[in-house]
Every structure is written in structure tokens, then in C-alpha cells.
mmCIF file of C-alpha atoms in Angstrom:
data_model
loop_
_atom_site.group_PDB
_atom_site.id
_atom_site.type_symbol
_atom_site.label_atom_id
_atom_site.label_comp_id
_atom_site.label_asym_id
_atom_site.label_seq_id
_atom_site.Cartn_x
_atom_site.Cartn_y
_atom_site.Cartn_z
ATOM 1 C CA ARG F 38 -93.933 80.510 127.414
ATOM 2 C CA THR F 39 -96.111 77.621 126.209
ATOM 3 C CA ARG F 40 -99.709 77.629 125.037
ATOM 4 C CA GLN F 41 -102.026 74.666 125.425
ATOM 5 C CA ARG F 42 -105.765 74.225 124.818
ATOM 6 C CA HIS F 43 -108.151 72.851 127.402
ATOM 7 C CA ASN F 44 -111.860 72.621 126.548
ATOM 8 C CA GLY F 45 -111.251 74.980 123.634
ATOM 9 C CA LYS F 46 -109.543 77.646 125.757
ATOM 10 C CA LYS F 47 -105.930 78.742 125.502
ATOM 11 C CA ILE F 48 -103.830 78.272 128.641
ATOM 12 C CA ASN F 49 -100.559 80.190 129.088
ATOM 13 C CA ARG F 50 -97.847 78.587 131.180
ATOM 14 C CA THR F 51 -94.391 79.910 131.830
ATOM 15 C CA ALA F 52 -91.669 77.229 131.978
ATOM 16 C CA THR F 53 -88.809 77.510 134.452
ATOM 17 C CA PRO F 54 -85.805 79.285 132.890
ATOM 18 C CA LEU F 55 -83.663 76.210 133.587
ATOM 19 C CA LEU F 56 -85.464 74.131 130.968
ATOM 20 C CA ASN F 57 -86.999 76.838 128.784
ATOM 21 C CA ALA F 58 -84.634 76.590 125.818
ATOM 22 C CA ASN F 59 -85.807 76.802 122.204
ATOM 23 C CA ILE F 60 -83.701 74.407 120.118
ATOM 24 C CA ALA F 61 -84.999 75.882 116.855
ATOM 25 C CA ASN F 62 -83.812 79.370 117.758
ATOM 26 C CA THR F 63 -80.042 79.533 117.262
ATOM 27 C CA THR F 64 -79.739 82.212 119.932
ATOM 28 C CA ASP F 65 -81.001 79.718 122.519
ATOM 29 C CA ASN F 66 -78.910 76.727 121.428
ATOM 30 C CA GLY F 67 -76.209 77.429 123.977
ATOM 31 C CA GLN F 68 -78.739 77.312 126.793
ATOM 32 C CA ALA F 69 -80.352 74.189 125.339
ATOM 33 C CA THR F 70 -76.987 72.429 125.126
ATOM 34 C CA LYS F 71 -76.226 73.384 128.700
ATOM 35 C CA VAL F 72 -79.519 71.878 129.872
ATOM 36 C CA LEU F 73 -79.048 68.661 127.901
ATOM 37 C CA ASP F 74 -75.464 68.265 129.155
ATOM 38 C CA ARG F 75 -76.403 68.505 132.809
ATOM 39 C CA VAL F 76 -75.028 65.676 134.937
ATOM 40 C CA ILE F 77 -76.915 64.406 137.961
ATOM 41 C CA GLN F 78 -74.480 63.803 140.826
ATOM 42 C CA LYS F 79 -74.946 61.171 143.510
ATOM 43 C CA SER F 80 -75.253 63.957 146.100
ATOM 44 C CA ASP F 81 -78.293 65.321 144.198
ATOM 45 C CA PHE F 82 -80.340 62.297 145.234
ATOM 46 C CA GLU F 83 -79.905 63.282 148.887
ATOM 47 C CA LYS F 84 -81.442 66.670 148.093
ATOM 48 C CA MET F 85 -84.504 65.308 146.312
ATOM 49 C CA GLN F 86 -87.874 65.735 147.975
ATOM 50 C CA VAL F 87 -90.201 62.731 147.761
ATOM 51 C CA ILE F 88 -93.721 63.502 146.542
ATOM 52 C CA GLY F 89 -95.147 59.994 146.485
ATOM 53 C CA GLN F 90 -95.366 56.659 144.676
ATOM 54 C CA PHE F 91 -96.719 56.061 141.181
ATOM 55 C CA ASN F 92 -98.169 52.814 139.857
ATOM 56 C CA LEU F 93 -96.581 50.767 142.700
ATOM 57 C CA GLY F 94 -93.251 50.897 140.919
ATOM 58 C CA PHE F 95 -91.893 54.422 140.796
ATOM 59 C CA ILE F 96 -90.969 57.089 143.325
ATOM 60 C CA ILE F 97 -91.819 60.642 142.307
ATOM 61 C CA ALA F 98 -89.373 63.270 143.567
ATOM 62 C CA THR F 99 -88.331 66.838 142.816
ATOM 63 C CA LEU F 100 -84.934 68.521 142.908
ATOM 64 C CA ASN F 101 -84.682 72.190 143.892
ATOM 65 C CA GLY F 102 -88.331 72.624 142.960
ATOM 66 C CA ALA F 103 -87.391 72.671 139.271
ATOM 67 C CA ASP F 104 -87.040 69.123 137.958
ATOM 68 C CA LEU F 105 -89.339 66.155 138.386
ATOM 69 C CA PHE F 106 -87.784 62.695 138.680
ATOM 70 C CA ILE F 107 -89.444 59.326 138.217
ATOM 71 C CA ILE F 108 -87.281 56.772 140.050
ATOM 72 C CA ASP F 109 -87.513 53.042 139.465
ATOM 73 C CA GLN F 110 -87.838 51.796 143.051
ATOM 74 C CA HIS F 111 -86.549 48.289 142.306
ATOM 75 C CA ALA F 112 -83.576 49.457 140.236
ATOM 76 C CA SER F 113 -82.583 52.022 142.872
ATOM 77 C CA ASP F 114 -82.690 49.544 145.750
ATOM 78 C CA GLU F 115 -81.035 46.797 143.697
ATOM 79 C CA LYS F 116 -78.165 49.095 142.691
ATOM 80 C CA PHE F 117 -77.494 50.048 146.309
ATOM 81 C CA ASN F 118 -77.645 46.430 147.510
ATOM 82 C CA PHE F 119 -75.340 45.303 144.700
ATOM 83 C CA GLU F 120 -72.705 47.937 145.473
ATOM 84 C CA THR F 121 -72.924 47.158 149.198
ATOM 85 C CA LEU F 122 -72.249 43.483 148.476
ATOM 86 C CA GLN F 123 -69.391 44.459 146.172
ATOM 87 C CA GLN F 124 -67.687 46.559 148.839
ATOM 88 C CA THR F 125 -68.341 44.626 152.049
ATOM 89 C CA THR F 126 -68.704 40.903 151.350
ATOM 90 C CA GLN F 127 -65.879 38.646 152.511
ATOM 91 C CA ILE F 128 -65.970 35.457 150.462
ATOM 92 C CA LYS F 129 -64.878 32.357 152.340
ATOM 93 C CA GLY F 130 -62.000 30.377 150.897
ATOM 94 C CA GLN F 131 -61.507 26.625 151.067
ATOM 95 C CA LYS F 132 -58.009 25.319 151.612
ATOM 96 C CA LEU F 133 -56.653 23.203 148.811
ATOM 97 C CA ILE F 134 -55.132 19.789 149.586
ATOM 98 C CA HIS F 135 -52.222 20.675 147.343
ATOM 99 C CA PRO F 136 -51.187 24.314 146.725
ATOM 100 C CA ARG F 137 -51.742 25.237 143.105
ATOM 101 C CA THR F 138 -48.969 26.897 141.168
ATOM 102 C CA ILE F 139 -50.175 29.679 138.904
ATOM 103 C CA GLU F 140 -48.161 31.161 136.092
ATOM 104 C CA LEU F 141 -48.128 34.953 136.054
ATOM 105 C CA THR F 142 -45.813 37.475 134.506
ATOM 106 C CA ALA F 143 -43.369 39.192 136.847
ATOM 107 C CA SER F 144 -45.462 42.373 136.814
ATOM 108 C CA GLU F 145 -48.660 40.402 137.550
ATOM 109 C CA GLU F 146 -46.922 38.760 140.493
ATOM 110 C CA MET F 147 -46.100 42.196 141.883
ATOM 111 C CA VAL F 148 -49.740 43.258 141.493
ATOM 112 C CA ALA F 149 -50.919 40.162 143.376
ATOM 113 C CA MET F 150 -48.377 40.633 146.176
ATOM 114 C CA ASP F 151 -49.390 44.290 146.574
ATOM 115 C CA ASN F 152 -53.087 43.411 146.928
ATOM 116 C CA LEU F 153 -53.156 40.389 149.235
ATOM 117 C CA ASP F 154 -56.076 41.702 151.330
ATOM 118 C CA ILE F 155 -58.296 42.229 148.279
ATOM 119 C CA LEU F 156 -57.505 38.770 146.951
ATOM 120 C CA LYS F 157 -58.301 37.298 150.387
ATOM 121 C CA SER F 158 -61.641 39.173 150.445
ATOM 122 C CA ASN F 159 -62.382 37.355 147.186
ATOM 123 C CA GLY F 160 -61.597 33.986 148.776
ATOM 124 C CA PHE F 161 -58.089 33.527 147.359
ATOM 125 C CA ASP F 162 -55.204 32.952 149.797
ATOM 126 C CA ILE F 163 -51.763 32.756 148.275
ATOM 127 C CA ARG F 164 -48.332 31.668 149.438
ATOM 128 C CA ILE F 165 -45.333 33.656 148.257
ATOM 129 C CA ASP F 166 -41.999 31.935 147.731
ATOM 130 C CA GLU F 167 -39.458 34.742 147.723
ATOM 131 C CA ASP F 168 -36.671 32.365 146.684
ATOM 132 C CA ALA F 169 -38.482 31.112 143.590
ATOM 133 C CA PRO F 170 -37.639 32.642 140.207
ATOM 134 C CA PRO F 171 -39.934 35.331 138.743
ATOM 135 C CA THR F 172 -43.255 34.034 137.355
ATOM 136 C CA GLN F 173 -43.141 31.102 139.819
ATOM 137 C CA LYS F 174 -43.320 32.868 143.164
ATOM 138 C CA ILE F 175 -47.056 32.499 143.824
ATOM 139 C CA LYS F 176 -49.091 29.452 144.783
ATOM 140 C CA ILE F 177 -52.796 29.440 145.559
ATOM 141 C CA ILE F 178 -53.465 27.720 148.905
ATOM 142 C CA SER F 179 -57.223 28.404 149.106
ATOM 143 C CA GLN F 180 -59.910 29.444 146.647
ATOM 144 C CA PRO F 181 -63.472 30.727 147.046
ATOM 145 C CA VAL F 182 -66.411 28.401 147.470
ATOM 146 C CA SER F 183 -70.077 29.067 146.894
ATOM 147 C CA LYS F 184 -73.135 26.865 146.850
ATOM 148 C CA ASN F 185 -73.952 27.489 143.194
ATOM 149 C CA THR F 186 -70.715 28.889 141.732
ATOM 150 C CA MET F 187 -67.472 27.074 140.929
ATOM 151 C CA PHE F 188 -64.295 29.178 140.982
ATOM 152 C CA ASN F 189 -60.910 28.388 139.462
ATOM 153 C CA THR F 190 -57.552 29.924 138.542
ATOM 154 C CA LYS F 191 -59.130 31.857 135.648
ATOM 155 C CA ASP F 192 -61.040 33.901 138.223
ATOM 156 C CA PHE F 193 -57.802 34.620 140.084
ATOM 157 C CA GLU F 194 -56.171 35.769 136.855
ATOM 158 C CA GLU F 195 -59.159 38.036 136.146
ATOM 159 C CA LEU F 196 -58.795 39.631 139.586
ATOM 160 C CA VAL F 197 -55.103 40.286 139.006
ATOM 161 C CA PHE F 198 -55.903 41.821 135.620
ATOM 162 C CA LEU F 199 -58.513 44.116 137.189
ATOM 163 C CA LEU F 200 -56.135 45.098 139.992
ATOM 164 C CA SER F 201 -53.445 46.027 137.483
ATOM 165 C CA ASP F 202 -55.781 48.798 136.277
ATOM 166 C CA ARG F 203 -57.269 49.655 139.683
ATOM 167 C CA PRO F 204 -54.655 48.908 142.357
ATOM 168 C CA GLY F 205 -55.937 49.070 145.905
ATOM 169 C CA GLU F 206 -59.620 49.110 144.879
ATOM 170 C CA MET F 207 -62.062 46.354 145.736
ATOM 171 C CA VAL F 208 -62.585 44.416 142.517
ATOM 172 C CA ARG F 209 -64.632 41.321 141.795
ATOM 173 C CA CYS F 210 -64.422 38.702 139.076
ATOM 174 C CA SER F 211 -67.303 38.195 136.636
ATOM 175 C CA LYS F 212 -68.679 35.144 138.478
ATOM 176 C CA THR F 213 -68.788 37.006 141.780
ATOM 177 C CA ARG F 214 -70.512 40.028 140.232
ATOM 178 C CA ALA F 215 -73.162 37.759 138.712
ATOM 179 C CA MET F 216 -73.666 36.094 142.092
ATOM 180 C CA PHE F 217 -74.019 39.472 143.832
ATOM 181 C CA ALA F 218 -76.416 40.732 141.153
ATOM 182 C CA SER F 219 -78.716 37.777 141.795
ATOM 183 C CA ARG F 220 -78.615 38.293 145.568
ATOM 184 C CA ALA F 221 -79.174 42.053 145.259
ATOM 185 C CA CYS F 222 -82.226 41.516 143.056
ATOM 186 C CA ARG F 223 -83.854 39.057 145.458
ATOM 187 C CA ARG F 224 -83.419 41.265 148.524
ATOM 188 C CA SER F 225 -84.606 44.513 146.920
ATOM 189 C CA VAL F 226 -88.066 46.077 146.964
ATOM 190 C CA MET F 227 -90.013 44.905 143.955
ATOM 191 C CA ILE F 228 -92.282 46.485 141.375
ATOM 192 C CA GLY F 229 -95.755 46.147 142.852
ATOM 193 C CA ASP F 230 -94.647 46.746 146.470
ATOM 194 C CA SER F 231 -96.554 49.527 148.179
ATOM 195 C CA LEU F 232 -94.107 51.852 149.984
ATOM 196 C CA GLY F 233 -94.705 54.313 152.763
ATOM 197 C CA LYS F 234 -93.035 57.716 152.712
ATOM 198 C CA GLY F 235 -90.258 56.556 155.044
ATOM 199 C CA GLN F 236 -89.491 53.587 152.801
ATOM 200 C CA MET F 237 -89.436 55.803 149.719
ATOM 201 C CA ILE F 238 -87.008 58.213 151.382
ATOM 202 C CA LYS F 239 -84.792 55.270 152.316
ATOM 203 C CA VAL F 240 -84.783 53.920 148.758
ATOM 204 C CA LYS F 241 -84.650 57.281 146.937
ATOM 205 C CA PRO F 242 -81.140 58.582 147.655
ATOM 206 C CA LYS F 243 -79.259 55.353 147.552
ATOM 207 C CA ASN F 244 -77.504 55.563 144.242
ATOM 208 C CA TYR F 245 -77.640 56.258 140.541
ATOM 209 C CA VAL F 246 -81.000 55.118 139.249
ATOM 210 C CA THR F 247 -82.966 54.980 136.040
ATOM 211 C CA PHE F 248 -84.846 58.240 135.768
ATOM 212 C CA ARG F 249 -86.704 60.453 133.340
ATOM 213 C CA ARG F 250 -86.659 64.237 133.700
ATOM 214 C CA GLU F 251 -89.920 66.063 133.117
ATOM 215 C CA ARG F 252 -90.476 69.770 132.520
ATOM 216 C CA THR F 253 -92.256 71.512 135.377
ATOM 217 C CA TYR F 254 -94.388 74.650 135.279
#
């Protein structure tokens, strides 16, 4: 229970048990730790109820009637757009006049050969020479092109390195992620945009966002 003063009068408010933990009281520390260690899952955003917009930049929502969330509308939309680009974009490759030999270790060659589709989605087509000795089996026959970004064999090597840790997953090199980040930012709702309730609902559950949890009474 909390006590506040308004116009000289005491006001009693009872906090929800979920967040009503007294850190100073050792008997309540277990409950306080439990509250502070709570993890917000992606599925929780689907369950949030939108209340409205604040200051043309934040979506106000509640979860289970207990917690209040202030969601950065630009960050939420940008995160969703970025991850969509990461997962779905097929980068066009440009054929090279002369295939480019790339030196990889034998294990790196195996990683590349096991993930041809992912490399192609990143704009890299390779030719495999099964008769060549290990470390010389792969040649790059096309590489990605973009209006403002120049790609090279270092980007291919980065992709192979990432795939060695995350085989079968869609990975992107640093240059591609930077390019997607710029595109995602430009196409997202901005701070200062007035949103209707339908737009807020569309933006709200999209992904992990920057939020601040407030105590409710």
C-alpha cells in the first residue's frame, strides 16, 4: 500500500501484487527479484491492449491489466521492417567476367557447399570443382550488386564464418545489415506521425521494442 498527498490530503492506493515488492524488507526480496527478472516474450506483444498515443511518438498499451508499456512507435516498426528485409530479401548477383578463386579451409568449403541457397540469397553464386584439391574447390561466379554498396570476397568470407556458427539460418554480412537498417528506417512510421488506433495495433505487436514498465494502481 502506498500513501501520497494531494492538496494536503493523504491518498491510499493499493498496488497490484505483481509489482508490490518491498526491496528494503528482506522477506520480500524473493518477490522483488522475481519481478525484476521477468522476461517479456514476443507473444506478449500480441496480447497487449492499445490505449492510445502519447506525444506523437509512443504507443501506450497494457498487458493483462497489470503492466503499462510505453512503446517507441518508430523503433517498433523499424525493427519489424529490418527483420523482414533480413529474412525475405533476395539480393541480385552480377556475373563476373572471370570466376574468382577464393581460398577457404576444407571445413569452410563444406559449410559453403551445405548452404548454397543462403549464399545465393545474398547474391553470391559459386561453382564447385569436385576434382580440385581441398581449399581450392570453390570459385565465385557472381557477387551481389547494390547502388550504394560495393561487395567483395571479404563479405563472402564473413557469410561463411556466420554460417559455420548458424548452419541453415539466413545470415547477412555487415554491409547488407547496414543497407537493410537504412531502408527499414526510411520506410517506418516516424516520431511525430499521428497514428489511428488501427495503425497503432498494427505497429504494436510487431517485435521486441524499447519499452518502460510503469507501476499501475
